[in-house]
Short mmCIF file of C-alpha atoms in Angstrom, two decimals:
data_model
loop_
_atom_site.label_atom_id
_atom_site.label_comp_id
_atom_site.label_asym_id
_atom_site.label_seq_id
_atom_site.Cartn_x
_atom_site.Cartn_y
_atom_site.Cartn_z
CA MET M 1188 61.29 129.16 39.03
CA LYS M 1189 58.32 126.85 39.28
CA VAL M 1190 56.20 129.12 37.11
CA LEU M 1191 58.88 129.27 34.43
CA ALA M 1192 59.21 125.47 34.45
CA ILE M 1193 55.48 125.02 33.92
CA ALA M 1194 55.46 127.57 31.09
CA ALA M 1195 58.34 125.79 29.38
CA ALA M 1196 56.52 122.46 29.61
CA VAL M 1197 53.42 123.97 28.06
CA THR M 1198 55.50 125.39 25.25
CA VAL M 1199 57.05 121.98 24.57
CA LEU M 1200 53.64 120.26 24.57
CA ALA M 1201 52.23 122.91 22.24
CA GLY M 1202 55.12 122.36 19.88
CA CYS M 1203 54.35 118.64 19.82
CA GLY M 1204 50.82 119.38 18.64
CA THR M 1205 51.79 121.47 15.60
CA LEU M 1206 51.82 120.31 11.99
CA GLY M 1207 55.46 121.23 11.55
CA LYS M 1208 58.50 119.11 10.97
CA ASN M 1209 58.31 117.68 14.46
CA GLY M 1210 54.48 117.44 14.51
CA THR M 1211 51.98 115.18 12.74
CA ARG M 1212 53.70 115.64 9.37
CA LYS M 1213 56.58 113.67 10.82
CA HIS M 1214 54.26 110.63 10.72
CA ALA M 1215 52.90 111.16 7.19
CA GLU M 1216 53.77 107.60 6.21
CA PHE M 1217 51.60 106.29 9.05
CA TYR M 1218 48.61 108.51 8.17
CA ASP M 1219 48.97 107.63 4.50
CA GLN M 1220 47.62 104.16 5.30
CA ALA M 1221 44.31 105.50 6.67
CA THR M 1222 42.46 105.53 3.33
CA VAL M 1223 43.57 101.95 2.68
CA GLU M 1224 42.87 100.57 6.16
CA ASN M 1225 39.45 102.25 6.07
CA ARG M 1226 38.37 99.78 3.38
CA PRO M 1227 36.18 96.77 4.29
CA VAL M 1228 38.05 93.65 5.37
CA VAL M 1229 35.82 91.23 3.44
CA TRP M 1230 33.66 91.39 0.31
CA PRO M 1231 30.03 92.48 0.80
CA VAL M 1232 27.37 89.82 0.26
CA ARG M 1233 23.68 89.83 -0.55
CA SER M 1234 21.35 89.76 2.45
CA VAL M 1235 19.75 86.33 2.70
CA SER M 1236 17.40 84.50 5.00
CA SER M 1237 16.42 80.87 5.35
CA PHE M 1238 13.56 81.53 2.95
CA ASN M 1239 15.40 82.99 -0.06
CA ASP M 1240 14.87 79.78 -2.03
CA SER M 1241 11.28 79.67 -0.81
CA LEU M 1242 10.71 83.15 -2.27
CA ALA M 1243 12.06 81.92 -5.62
CA CYS M 1244 9.79 78.87 -5.36
CA MET M 1245 6.79 81.14 -4.75
CA ASP M 1246 7.78 83.24 -7.75
CA ARG M 1247 7.70 80.19 -10.03
CA MET M 1248 4.43 79.03 -8.47
CA LEU M 1249 2.75 82.39 -9.11
CA ARG M 1250 3.93 82.33 -12.72
CA ASP M 1251 2.86 78.74 -13.37
CA ASN M 1252 -0.58 79.45 -11.87
CA HIS M 1253 -1.04 82.53 -14.10
CA ILE M 1254 -1.62 84.94 -11.20
CA ASN M 1255 -2.33 88.33 -12.77
CA GLN M 1256 -0.26 91.39 -11.96
CA VAL M 1257 -1.51 93.50 -9.04
CA THR M 1258 -0.46 96.79 -7.48
CA ILE M 1259 0.32 96.69 -3.79
CA THR M 1260 1.55 99.04 -1.09
CA SER M 1261 2.23 98.88 2.63
CA LYS M 1262 1.52 100.78 5.78
CA ASP M 1263 4.49 101.70 7.92
CA ILE M 1264 5.60 98.63 9.89
CA PRO M 1265 6.10 99.87 13.47
CA ASP M 1266 8.18 98.26 16.20
CA ALA M 1267 5.88 97.85 19.18
CA SER M 1268 8.80 96.73 21.35
CA GLY M 1269 10.95 99.77 20.64
CA LYS M 1270 14.02 97.51 20.57
CA VAL M 1271 14.26 96.30 16.94
CA TYR M 1272 15.96 98.99 14.87
CA VAL M 1273 15.36 97.71 11.35
CA SER M 1274 13.61 99.05 8.25
CA ALA M 1275 10.85 96.45 8.13
CA THR M 1276 8.98 98.14 5.28
CA ASP M 1277 12.00 98.00 2.96
CA MET M 1278 12.58 94.34 3.83
CA LEU M 1279 8.93 93.71 2.96
CA ILE M 1280 9.34 95.40 -0.43
CA THR M 1281 12.41 93.25 -1.13
CA SER M 1282 10.42 90.07 -0.37
CA LEU M 1283 7.64 91.07 -2.78
CA SER M 1284 10.22 91.95 -5.41
CA GLU M 1285 11.90 88.55 -5.07
CA MET M 1286 8.50 86.91 -5.65
CA SER M 1287 8.07 88.91 -8.86
CA ARG M 1288 11.31 88.22 -10.75
CA LEU M 1289 9.72 85.61 -13.03
CA SER M 1290 5.99 86.05 -12.39
CA ASN M 1291 5.95 89.86 -12.46
CA THR M 1292 3.03 89.57 -10.04
CA PHE M 1293 3.56 92.57 -7.76
CA ARG M 1294 4.13 96.22 -8.55
CA PHE M 1295 4.74 98.18 -5.38
CA VAL M 1296 3.21 101.66 -5.27
CA ASP M 1297 5.89 103.76 -3.59
CA TYR M 1298 4.00 106.78 -2.27
CA GLU M 1299 4.62 107.90 1.27
CA VAL M 1300 3.55 111.11 2.98
CA ASN M 1301 5.71 112.03 5.94
CA PRO M 1302 5.32 115.68 6.96
CA LEU M 1303 8.28 115.41 9.34
CA ASN M 1304 10.72 114.15 6.72
CA GLN M 1305 10.10 115.66 3.30
CA ASP M 1306 12.70 114.11 0.99
CA THR M 1307 13.34 115.16 -2.60
CA VAL M 1308 11.15 112.53 -4.24
CA GLN M 1309 8.25 113.20 -1.89
CA THR M 1310 8.47 116.96 -2.41
CA LEU M 1311 8.61 116.66 -6.21
CA SER M 1312 5.75 114.15 -6.18
CA GLY M 1313 3.57 116.58 -4.26
CA LEU M 1314 4.32 119.42 -6.66
CA MET M 1315 3.70 117.31 -9.77
CA LEU M 1316 0.47 115.87 -8.40
CA GLN M 1317 -0.88 119.36 -7.74
CA SER M 1318 -0.19 120.35 -11.36
CA ASN M 1319 -1.59 117.08 -12.80
CA GLN M 1320 1.82 116.14 -14.23
CA MET M 1321 2.00 112.82 -12.40
CA LEU M 1322 -0.34 109.86 -12.24
CA ILE M 1323 0.04 107.45 -9.33
CA GLN M 1324 -1.77 104.18 -9.83
CA MET M 1325 -4.13 103.23 -7.03
CA PRO M 1326 -3.00 100.03 -5.28
CA GLN M 1327 -5.34 97.07 -5.10
CA LEU M 1328 -3.84 95.52 -1.97
CA TYR M 1329 -1.92 96.73 1.05
CA VAL M 1330 0.10 95.08 3.82
CA SER M 1331 -0.52 95.94 7.45
CA GLY M 1332 1.54 94.65 10.34
CA ALA M 1333 4.04 95.26 13.09
CA ILE M 1334 6.95 93.83 15.02
CA SER M 1335 4.67 92.65 17.81
CA PHE M 1336 7.15 92.09 20.62
CA LEU M 1337 10.71 91.33 21.61
CA ASP M 1338 10.98 89.45 24.89
CA GLN M 1339 14.62 89.60 25.88
CA ASN M 1340 16.36 86.83 27.82
CA VAL M 1341 13.30 84.61 28.11
CA MET M 1342 15.61 81.67 28.81
CA ILE M 1343 18.92 82.05 30.67
CA ASP M 1344 21.28 79.23 31.59
CA ARG M 1345 24.33 80.20 33.66
CA ARG M 1346 26.99 77.74 34.72
CA GLY M 1347 30.37 78.24 36.34
CA PHE M 1348 33.15 76.50 38.17
CA GLY M 1349 36.12 77.74 40.10
CA ALA M 1350 38.98 76.37 42.21
CA ALA M 1351 41.84 78.05 44.05
CA SER M 1352 44.93 77.20 46.08
CA GLU M 1353 47.55 79.29 47.81
CA ASP M 1354 49.50 79.86 44.59
CA ALA M 1355 46.97 79.35 41.76
CA GLU M 1356 43.32 79.68 40.80
CA ILE M 1357 41.16 78.67 37.83
CA GLY M 1358 37.60 79.48 36.83
CA TRP M 1359 35.19 78.64 34.01
CA SER M 1360 31.82 80.15 33.14
CA ARG M 1361 29.20 79.80 30.40
CA ASP M 1362 26.02 81.77 29.80
CA LEU M 1363 23.20 80.92 27.38
CA ALA M 1364 20.37 83.37 26.71
CA GLY M 1365 17.42 83.23 24.34
CA SER M 1366 15.21 86.16 23.29
CA VAL M 1367 11.97 85.81 21.33
CA MET M 1368 10.75 88.21 18.62
CA GLY M 1369 7.27 88.09 17.10
CA MET M 1370 5.66 89.61 13.99
CA ASP M 1371 2.06 89.88 12.82
CA PHE M 1372 1.05 90.74 9.26
CA HIS M 1373 -2.25 91.11 7.41
CA LEU M 1374 -3.34 91.73 3.84
CA GLY M 1375 -6.10 94.22 3.06
CA ASP M 1376 -8.24 95.49 0.19
CA PHE M 1377 -7.14 99.06 -0.48
CA ILE M 1378 -10.43 100.40 -1.91
CA THR M 1379 -12.53 99.32 1.07
CA ARG M 1380 -9.69 99.41 3.65
CA THR M 1381 -10.83 96.02 4.94
CA LEU M 1382 -8.48 93.25 5.97
CA LEU M 1383 -9.00 90.01 4.09
CA PRO M 1384 -10.28 87.35 6.51
CA GLY M 1385 -7.90 84.44 7.02
CA VAL M 1386 -5.07 86.13 5.10
CA HIS M 1387 -2.66 86.79 7.93
CA SER M 1388 0.52 85.48 9.51
CA ALA M 1389 1.79 85.42 13.09
CA ASN M 1390 5.28 84.03 13.63
CA GLU M 1391 8.00 84.08 16.27
CA ILE M 1392 11.73 83.44 16.19
CA THR M 1393 14.33 82.83 18.89
CA ILE M 1394 17.49 84.94 18.93
CA ALA M 1395 20.37 83.11 20.59
CA ALA M 1396 23.30 84.51 22.59
CA LYS M 1397 26.19 82.69 24.21
CA GLY M 1398 29.13 83.75 26.35
CA SER M 1399 31.94 81.69 27.79
CA GLY M 1400 35.24 82.35 29.54
CA ILE M 1401 38.22 80.80 31.35
CA ASP M 1402 40.23 82.61 33.99
CA ILE M 1403 43.64 81.31 35.12
CA GLY M 1404 45.74 82.99 37.78
CA GLY M 1405 48.98 82.07 39.52
CA ARG M 1406 51.72 83.44 41.78
CA ILE M 1407 55.42 82.79 41.77
CA LYS M 1408 56.96 84.21 44.93
CA LYS M 1409 55.72 87.82 44.92
CA ALA M 1410 54.96 88.04 41.16
CA GLY M 1411 51.52 87.16 39.81
CA VAL M 1412 50.03 86.42 36.40
CA GLN M 1413 46.40 86.46 35.27
CA ILE M 1414 45.08 85.04 31.97
CA GLU M 1415 41.53 85.52 30.70
CA VAL M 1416 40.14 83.82 27.61
CA GLY M 1417 36.55 84.51 26.60
CA GLY M 1418 34.16 84.52 23.69
CA ASP M 1419 30.72 85.98 23.10
CA TYR M 1420 28.27 85.06 20.35
CA SER M 1421 25.04 86.92 19.70
CA GLN M 1422 22.67 86.58 16.76
CA GLY M 1423 21.52 89.93 15.37
CA VAL M 1424 17.94 91.14 15.19
CA GLY M 1425 18.40 92.21 11.54
CA PRO M 1426 18.68 88.72 9.99
CA ALA M 1427 15.97 87.47 12.36
CA ALA M 1428 13.62 90.24 11.24
CA ARG M 1429 14.32 89.52 7.55
CA THR M 1430 13.62 85.81 8.09
CA LEU M 1431 10.27 86.52 9.76
CA ILE M 1432 9.26 89.03 7.08
CA ASP M 1433 10.13 86.63 4.25
CA LEU M 1434 8.10 83.88 5.93
CA SER M 1435 5.17 86.24 6.54
CA MET M 1436 5.10 87.44 2.92
CA ILE M 1437 5.14 83.86 1.62
CA GLU M 1438 2.17 83.02 3.83
CA LEU M 1439 0.21 86.16 2.93
CA VAL M 1440 0.79 85.83 -0.81
CA GLY M 1441 0.12 82.09 -0.80
CA LYS M 1442 -3.19 82.47 1.04
CA TRP M 1443 -4.24 85.39 -1.15
CA ALA M 1444 -3.35 83.63 -4.43
CA ARG M 1445 -4.75 80.29 -3.20
CA VAL M 1446 -1.66 78.33 -4.23
CA PRO M 1447 0.02 75.53 -2.23
CA TYR M 1448 2.62 77.83 -0.68
CA TRP M 1449 3.49 75.26 2.02
CA GLN M 1450 5.40 73.31 -0.62
CA CYS M 1451 7.85 76.21 -0.80
CA LEU M 1452 8.27 76.27 2.98
CA ALA M 1453 9.20 72.58 3.06
CA LEU M 1454 12.37 73.02 0.98
CA ASP M 1455 15.56 71.60 2.46
CA GLN M 1456 17.19 74.99 1.86
CA ALA M 1457 14.80 76.51 4.44
CA HIS M 1458 16.35 74.35 7.20
CA PRO M 1459 18.23 76.61 9.66
CA GLU M 1460 21.34 74.41 9.40
CA PHE M 1461 21.43 74.29 5.58
CA GLN M 1462 23.91 77.14 5.13
CA ARG M 1463 26.02 76.02 8.08
CA GLN M 1464 26.46 72.56 6.57
CA LEU M 1465 27.48 74.00 3.22
CA ARG M 1466 29.87 76.35 5.01
CA GLN M 1467 31.49 73.40 6.78
CA TRP M 1468 32.00 71.55 3.49
CA PHE M 1469 33.41 74.75 1.95
CA LEU M 1470 35.96 75.20 4.75
CA GLU M 1471 37.09 71.57 4.46
CA MET M 1472 38.25 72.23 0.87
CA ASP M 1473 41.60 73.76 0.01
CA GLU M 1474 41.80 76.51 -2.63
CA GLY M 1475 42.48 74.09 -5.48
CA GLU M 1476 39.49 71.92 -4.55
CA ARG M 1477 37.23 74.98 -4.39
CA VAL M 1478 38.31 76.17 -7.82
CA GLY M 1479 37.80 72.65 -9.19
CA PHE M 1480 34.29 72.50 -7.72
CA ILE M 1481 33.42 75.91 -9.18
CA GLN M 1482 34.64 74.79 -12.62
CA ARG M 1483 32.63 71.57 -12.51
CA GLY M 1484 29.49 73.32 -11.31
CA LEU M 1485 29.66 76.09 -13.90
CA ARG M 1486 30.37 73.57 -16.66
CA ALA M 1487 27.37 71.46 -15.62
CA LYS M 1488 25.12 74.53 -15.67
CA GLY M 1489 26.34 75.69 -19.08
CA TYR M 1490 28.46 78.69 -18.07
CA TYR M 1491 31.90 77.19 -18.66
CA ALA M 1492 33.35 74.95 -21.35
CA GLY M 1493 36.42 72.76 -21.27
CA ASP M 1494 38.16 70.68 -18.62
CA ALA M 1495 38.08 71.44 -14.91
CA SER M 1496 41.75 70.84 -14.12
CA ALA M 1497 42.80 74.40 -13.26
CA THR M 1498 43.72 75.02 -9.62
CA GLN M 1499 43.57 78.81 -9.91
CA ILE M 1500 41.00 81.17 -11.38
CA THR M 1501 41.77 81.91 -15.01
CA PRO M 1502 40.40 84.91 -16.95
CA LYS M 1503 37.96 82.60 -18.75
CA LEU M 1504 36.74 81.10 -15.47
CA ARG M 1505 36.42 84.55 -13.87
CA LEU M 1506 34.12 85.67 -16.69
CA ALA M 1507 32.00 82.52 -16.26
CA ILE M 1508 31.77 83.17 -12.50
CA GLN M 1509 30.63 86.74 -13.12
CA ARG M 1510 27.90 85.63 -15.53
CA PHE M 1511 26.66 83.05 -13.03
CA GLN M 1512 26.72 85.56 -10.16
CA LEU M 1513 24.77 88.07 -12.23
CA ASP M 1514 22.01 85.56 -13.01
CA GLN M 1515 21.80 84.51 -9.36
CA GLY M 1516 21.40 88.09 -8.11
CA LEU M 1517 24.85 88.07 -6.46
CA LEU M 1518 27.57 90.69 -6.60
CA ALA M 1519 29.36 89.97 -9.89
CA THR M 1520 32.89 90.11 -8.47
CA GLY M 1521 34.31 87.06 -10.26
CA GLN M 1522 35.54 85.73 -6.88
CA SER M 1523 35.00 82.08 -5.95
CA GLY M 1524 33.85 82.74 -2.39
CA PHE M 1525 31.31 80.93 -0.25
CA GLU M 1526 28.33 82.78 -1.73
CA THR M 1527 29.06 81.46 -5.23
CA TYR M 1528 29.83 77.98 -3.87
CA GLU M 1529 26.52 77.90 -2.01
CA HIS M 1530 24.44 78.89 -5.04
CA LEU M 1531 26.18 76.22 -7.12
CA ALA M 1532 25.85 73.51 -4.47
CA ARG M 1533 22.27 74.07 -3.28
CA ASP M 1534 20.72 71.96 -6.05
CA TYR M 1535 22.96 69.04 -5.04
CA VAL M 1536 22.12 68.75 -1.33
CA ARG M 1537 19.18 66.99 0.34
CA THR M 1538 18.21 65.83 3.81
CA ASP M 1539 18.31 62.11 4.48
CA GLY M 1540 15.11 62.06 6.52
CA ASP M 1541 16.96 62.21 9.85
CA GLY M 1542 17.94 65.87 9.64
CA ASN M 1543 21.37 65.20 8.10
CA PHE M 1544 22.45 66.79 4.83
CA VAL M 1545 23.82 64.56 2.08
CA GLN M 1546 25.17 65.17 -1.41
CA VAL M 1547 23.26 64.25 -4.56
CA GLY M 1548 24.93 64.13 -7.97
CA TRP M 1549 28.14 65.39 -6.36
CA GLY M 1550 30.67 62.80 -7.48
CA GLU M 1551 31.51 61.03 -10.69
CA ALA M 1552 28.64 60.09 -13.00
CA GLY M 1553 26.16 61.70 -10.66
CA SER M 1554 26.77 59.35 -7.74
CA THR M 1555 24.59 59.80 -4.69
CA ASP M 1556 25.60 59.77 -1.04
CA SER M 1557 25.20 56.20 0.28
CA ARG M 1558 23.36 57.51 3.36
CA LEU M 1559 20.45 58.71 1.25
CA PRO M 1560 17.41 56.40 1.36
CA PRO M 1561 16.47 54.82 -2.01
CA ALA M 1562 13.25 56.85 -2.06
CA LEU M 1563 15.33 60.05 -2.18
CA ALA M 1564 18.09 58.75 -4.47
CA VAL M 1565 17.00 61.03 -7.30
CA GLU M 1566 18.59 63.56 -9.60
CA PRO M 1567 19.55 67.05 -8.38
CA ARG M 1568 16.93 69.77 -8.09
CA ASN M 1569 15.63 72.09 -10.79
CA GLY M 1570 16.70 69.83 -13.62
CA SER M 1571 20.40 70.32 -12.85
CA PRO M 1572 22.71 67.63 -14.27
CA ALA M 1573 25.36 65.86 -12.19
CA LEU M 1574 28.31 68.07 -11.28
CA ASP M 1575 30.66 66.01 -13.44
CA SER M 1576 28.39 66.19 -16.48
CA THR M 1577 30.12 67.40 -19.64
CA LYS M 1578 26.98 67.39 -21.78
CA PRO M 1579 26.30 70.86 -23.24
CA ARG M 1580 23.42 72.58 -21.46
CA LEU M 1581 21.40 74.94 -23.61
CA PRO M 1582 19.70 78.07 -22.25
CA ARG M 1583 16.24 77.21 -20.93
CA VAL M 1584 13.50 79.50 -22.23
CA GLU M 1585 10.08 79.51 -20.53
CA ILE M 1586 6.96 81.24 -21.89
CA THR M 1587 3.61 81.59 -20.12
CA LEU M 1588 0.32 83.14 -21.25
CA PRO M 1589 -1.74 85.50 -19.07
CA THR M 1590 -4.27 82.77 -18.27
CA ALA M 1591 -4.26 78.98 -18.33
CA GLY M 1592 -5.64 76.97 -21.22
CA LYS M 1593 -4.78 76.76 -24.91
CA ALA M 1594 -8.12 78.02 -26.24
CA ARG M 1595 -8.21 81.80 -26.65
CA PRO M 1596 -11.25 83.86 -27.75
CA LEU M 1597 -11.29 86.15 -30.77
CA GLY M 1598 -10.45 89.73 -29.91
CA GLU M 1599 -8.24 88.90 -26.90
CA LEU M 1600 -5.10 90.99 -26.45
CA LEU M 1601 -2.15 88.73 -25.71
CA SER M 1602 1.00 89.36 -23.72
CA PHE M 1603 3.73 86.84 -22.99
CA ASN M 1604 5.78 86.34 -19.83
CA ILE M 1605 9.20 85.17 -21.01
CA SER M 1606 12.27 84.22 -18.97
CA VAL M 1607 15.67 82.64 -19.64
CA ASP M 1608 17.63 80.77 -16.99
CA ARG M 1609 20.86 82.61 -17.86
CA THR M 1610 21.77 85.92 -19.48
CA SER M 1611 21.32 85.45 -23.24
CA TYR M 1612 20.50 87.19 -26.50
CA LEU M 1613 16.81 86.59 -27.16
CA GLN M 1614 14.73 86.68 -30.36
CA CYS M 1615 11.00 85.89 -30.34
CA TYR M 1616 8.85 85.22 -33.40
CA TYR M 1617 5.04 85.17 -33.60
CA ARG M 1618 3.04 83.18 -36.16
CA ASP M 1619 -0.61 84.20 -36.47
CA ALA M 1620 -3.58 82.08 -37.55
CA LYS M 1621 -3.03 83.01 -41.21
CA GLY M 1622 0.58 81.85 -41.19
CA ALA M 1623 2.28 85.26 -41.18
CA ILE M 1624 5.47 85.37 -39.11
CA ALA M 1625 6.97 88.47 -37.51
CA GLN M 1626 9.64 89.23 -34.92
CA VAL M 1627 8.00 90.62 -31.79
CA TYR M 1628 11.15 90.80 -29.65
CA PRO M 1629 13.36 92.82 -29.81
CA ASN M 1630 11.01 95.54 -31.01
CA PRO M 1631 11.12 99.36 -31.29
CA LEU M 1632 9.84 99.80 -27.71
CA GLN M 1633 11.96 96.94 -26.30
CA PRO M 1634 15.16 97.15 -28.36
CA THR M 1635 17.60 95.32 -26.07
CA ALA M 1636 18.26 91.77 -27.23
CA LEU M 1637 20.42 90.89 -24.20
CA VAL M 1638 18.11 89.80 -21.36
CA GLU M 1639 19.13 89.08 -17.78
CA GLY M 1640 18.75 85.54 -16.53
CA ASN M 1641 15.90 84.61 -14.16
CA ARG M 1642 14.07 87.87 -14.78
CA ALA M 1643 10.56 88.33 -16.20
CA LEU M 1644 10.19 89.93 -19.63
CA LEU M 1645 6.70 91.00 -20.73
CA VAL M 1646 6.11 91.15 -24.49
CA PRO M 1647 4.41 93.46 -25.30
CA ASP M 1648 5.14 95.60 -22.24
CA VAL M 1649 1.66 96.12 -20.80
CA GLY M 1650 3.03 98.73 -18.42
CA ASN M 1651 3.90 101.05 -21.31
CA PRO M 1652 0.81 102.95 -22.56
CA GLN M 1653 2.51 103.46 -25.95
CA SER M 1654 3.22 99.77 -26.48
CA PHE M 1655 1.87 97.79 -29.42
CA ALA M 1656 -0.76 95.07 -28.95
CA ILE M 1657 -1.09 91.50 -30.21
CA ALA M 1658 -4.77 91.01 -31.01
CA LEU M 1659 -6.32 87.68 -31.99
CA THR M 1660 -8.23 88.55 -35.18
CA ALA M 1661 -8.75 85.21 -36.93
CA PRO M 1662 -9.54 81.65 -35.80
CA GLY M 1663 -6.78 79.04 -36.10
CA ILE M 1664 -3.55 77.81 -34.52
CA GLU M 1665 -0.96 80.35 -33.45
CA GLU M 1666 2.49 80.09 -31.87
CA LEU M 1667 5.24 82.10 -30.22
CA ARG M 1668 8.78 80.74 -30.49
CA CYS M 1669 11.78 82.26 -28.72
CA LEU M 1670 15.45 81.44 -29.39
CA ALA M 1671 18.20 82.25 -26.89
CA SER M 1672 21.90 82.39 -27.76
CA PRO M 1673 25.04 83.14 -25.72
CA VAL M 1674 26.38 85.27 -28.61
CA ASP M 1675 24.88 88.32 -30.31
CA PRO M 1676 23.20 87.02 -33.49
CA SER M 1677 22.35 90.41 -35.02
CA ALA M 1678 25.26 90.44 -37.50
CA LEU M 1679 25.12 86.69 -38.17
CA LEU M 1680 21.52 86.17 -39.27
CA PRO M 1681 20.61 85.88 -42.97
CA ALA M 1682 18.92 88.77 -44.79
CA ALA M 1683 15.50 87.08 -44.51
CA LEU M 1684 15.66 87.44 -40.70
CA GLN M 1685 17.00 91.00 -40.73
CA ALA M 1686 13.65 92.63 -41.56
CA PRO M 1687 12.35 95.26 -39.07
CA ALA M 1688 10.46 93.96 -36.07
CA LEU M 1689 6.66 93.65 -36.25
CA THR M 1690 6.75 93.29 -40.04
CA PRO M 1691 6.13 89.99 -41.91
CA LEU M 1692 9.23 87.90 -42.58
CA ASP M 1693 9.91 86.09 -45.86
CA VAL M 1694 10.15 82.60 -44.32
CA ARG M 1695 8.17 79.40 -44.96
CA SER M 1696 7.62 78.35 -41.36
CA LEU M 1697 8.92 78.74 -37.84
CA ASP M 1698 10.80 75.43 -38.20
CA ALA M 1699 12.60 76.73 -41.28
CA LEU M 1700 13.32 80.02 -39.48
CA GLU M 1701 14.83 78.14 -36.55
CA GLN M 1702 17.02 76.04 -38.84
CA ASP M 1703 18.38 79.18 -40.52
CA TYR M 1704 18.95 80.78 -37.12
CA ARG M 1705 20.88 77.81 -35.71
CA ARG M 1706 22.89 77.44 -38.92
CA SER M 1707 23.95 81.10 -38.73
CA VAL M 1708 24.58 81.42 -35.00
CA GLY M 1709 26.08 77.99 -34.28
CA GLY M 1710 25.66 75.80 -31.19
CA GLY M 1711 24.37 76.64 -27.76
CA VAL M 1712 20.93 77.89 -28.87
CA GLY M 1713 18.01 77.25 -26.53
CA ARG M 1714 14.36 77.27 -27.52
CA GLY M 1715 11.02 77.96 -25.91
CA ARG M 1716 7.62 77.76 -27.56
CA VAL M 1717 3.94 78.05 -26.72
CA GLU M 1718 1.00 77.23 -28.98
CA TRP M 1719 -2.70 78.09 -28.67
CA SER M 1720 -5.88 77.97 -30.70
CA VAL M 1721 -8.06 80.98 -31.46
CA THR M 1722 -11.75 80.12 -31.33
CA PRO M 1723 -14.78 82.18 -32.47
#
């Protein structure tokens, strides 16, 4: 009888595990949620460190100092501690890329030989190199370095308290722990495989961890109850590693280029508490206030027109948010989250000299926080107008020549580094020493008129061996003028400006050309120009 009972139980349990009517299919509605619940809880965000704005500052500094383009590569960045599981080399490449958005200074040579992990690109590269079908440019510089150490729990502070009676007890505890991570980087000459003297960085960062808890217990007659409340906080090694790598790359590049890189490290945005302060202000707003702030900020920066009275995101505002996010290198979701708020607010926040953050140009008519000393009571950063400004802001076009100075020798081949502060349709016109005017952008090899904001555009594209050249063949005064519009002007321009690129236009002067352009396209046109003299 016992054996039969066991067999029957097994049969019942086996029946419960089938996919039949009484099995898992019975709970199909529950399982149907799996693909939905498997989705992320929050929107993804771009990885940032305290030095993201410093990288952008370095990018502008390299461009303004006419640092020529170089090829660079990196050795593998090992982890000497064996405890930091991050891809340091890829973080390094990202830092160099961020310092090349406007300056176009660095081109990373991505060639890696790993006999233990032959991926598709590496395998194809090897085959094409053997058959002379691929040319890999030799790098001029290389980065060498390592995660030097990770000393865990260098500082530990434990505190606790407890008390008990016959019927109750209570306890409290708190633990603080600090670990230290270090990185060393060097820059070397690739041809000679020698490290450049003095061009190095050695930095450390503290990774904080905190744990706390409260225990409460009691007894009523023979019944007891126990309550535990605790919380743990631990900073990750990933963001710490990215912060150290960004700092190291700024130091290496600044020392190599001989530019005052320390000015970019002294930005208020590099303060460890900068993002936390902005986050606090963001959380203190309700949804209507956040939408109002986003509207005001986008209107001040030229992305949004009209009043800022809406309390919810409208289709027009969503499109403006997406355009702003795209130009800032954010995920263009159209959502008014903290990331967008931070990138709008960062030009309007300064330190007051005592480590506190205050608002500049935040209120009506560009009012400044009363706590800010008079010496710092200035306009917002980067030429940004006050948040409540309703004055139209035109696209800002910047053009730089390969080298400094306005005098250029005969026979020089020119290229122009052009950037726009927001995504726009761009037309560039070149007037030579003899007065002939031709459109040089867009051109047959660079046909796209829509250019991304805050991104370098080289005209002609020196990286394309089939590109045309602009040669200085006669002495005199020459000029490049670029016009940026938020709308596509191709179907609006007069016939005189519709001639093929790189062919002479039937116009009197660049001023007359610009007048015809503005008259055809309408308002919102920004302009950039650079002039130079060609000398024998």
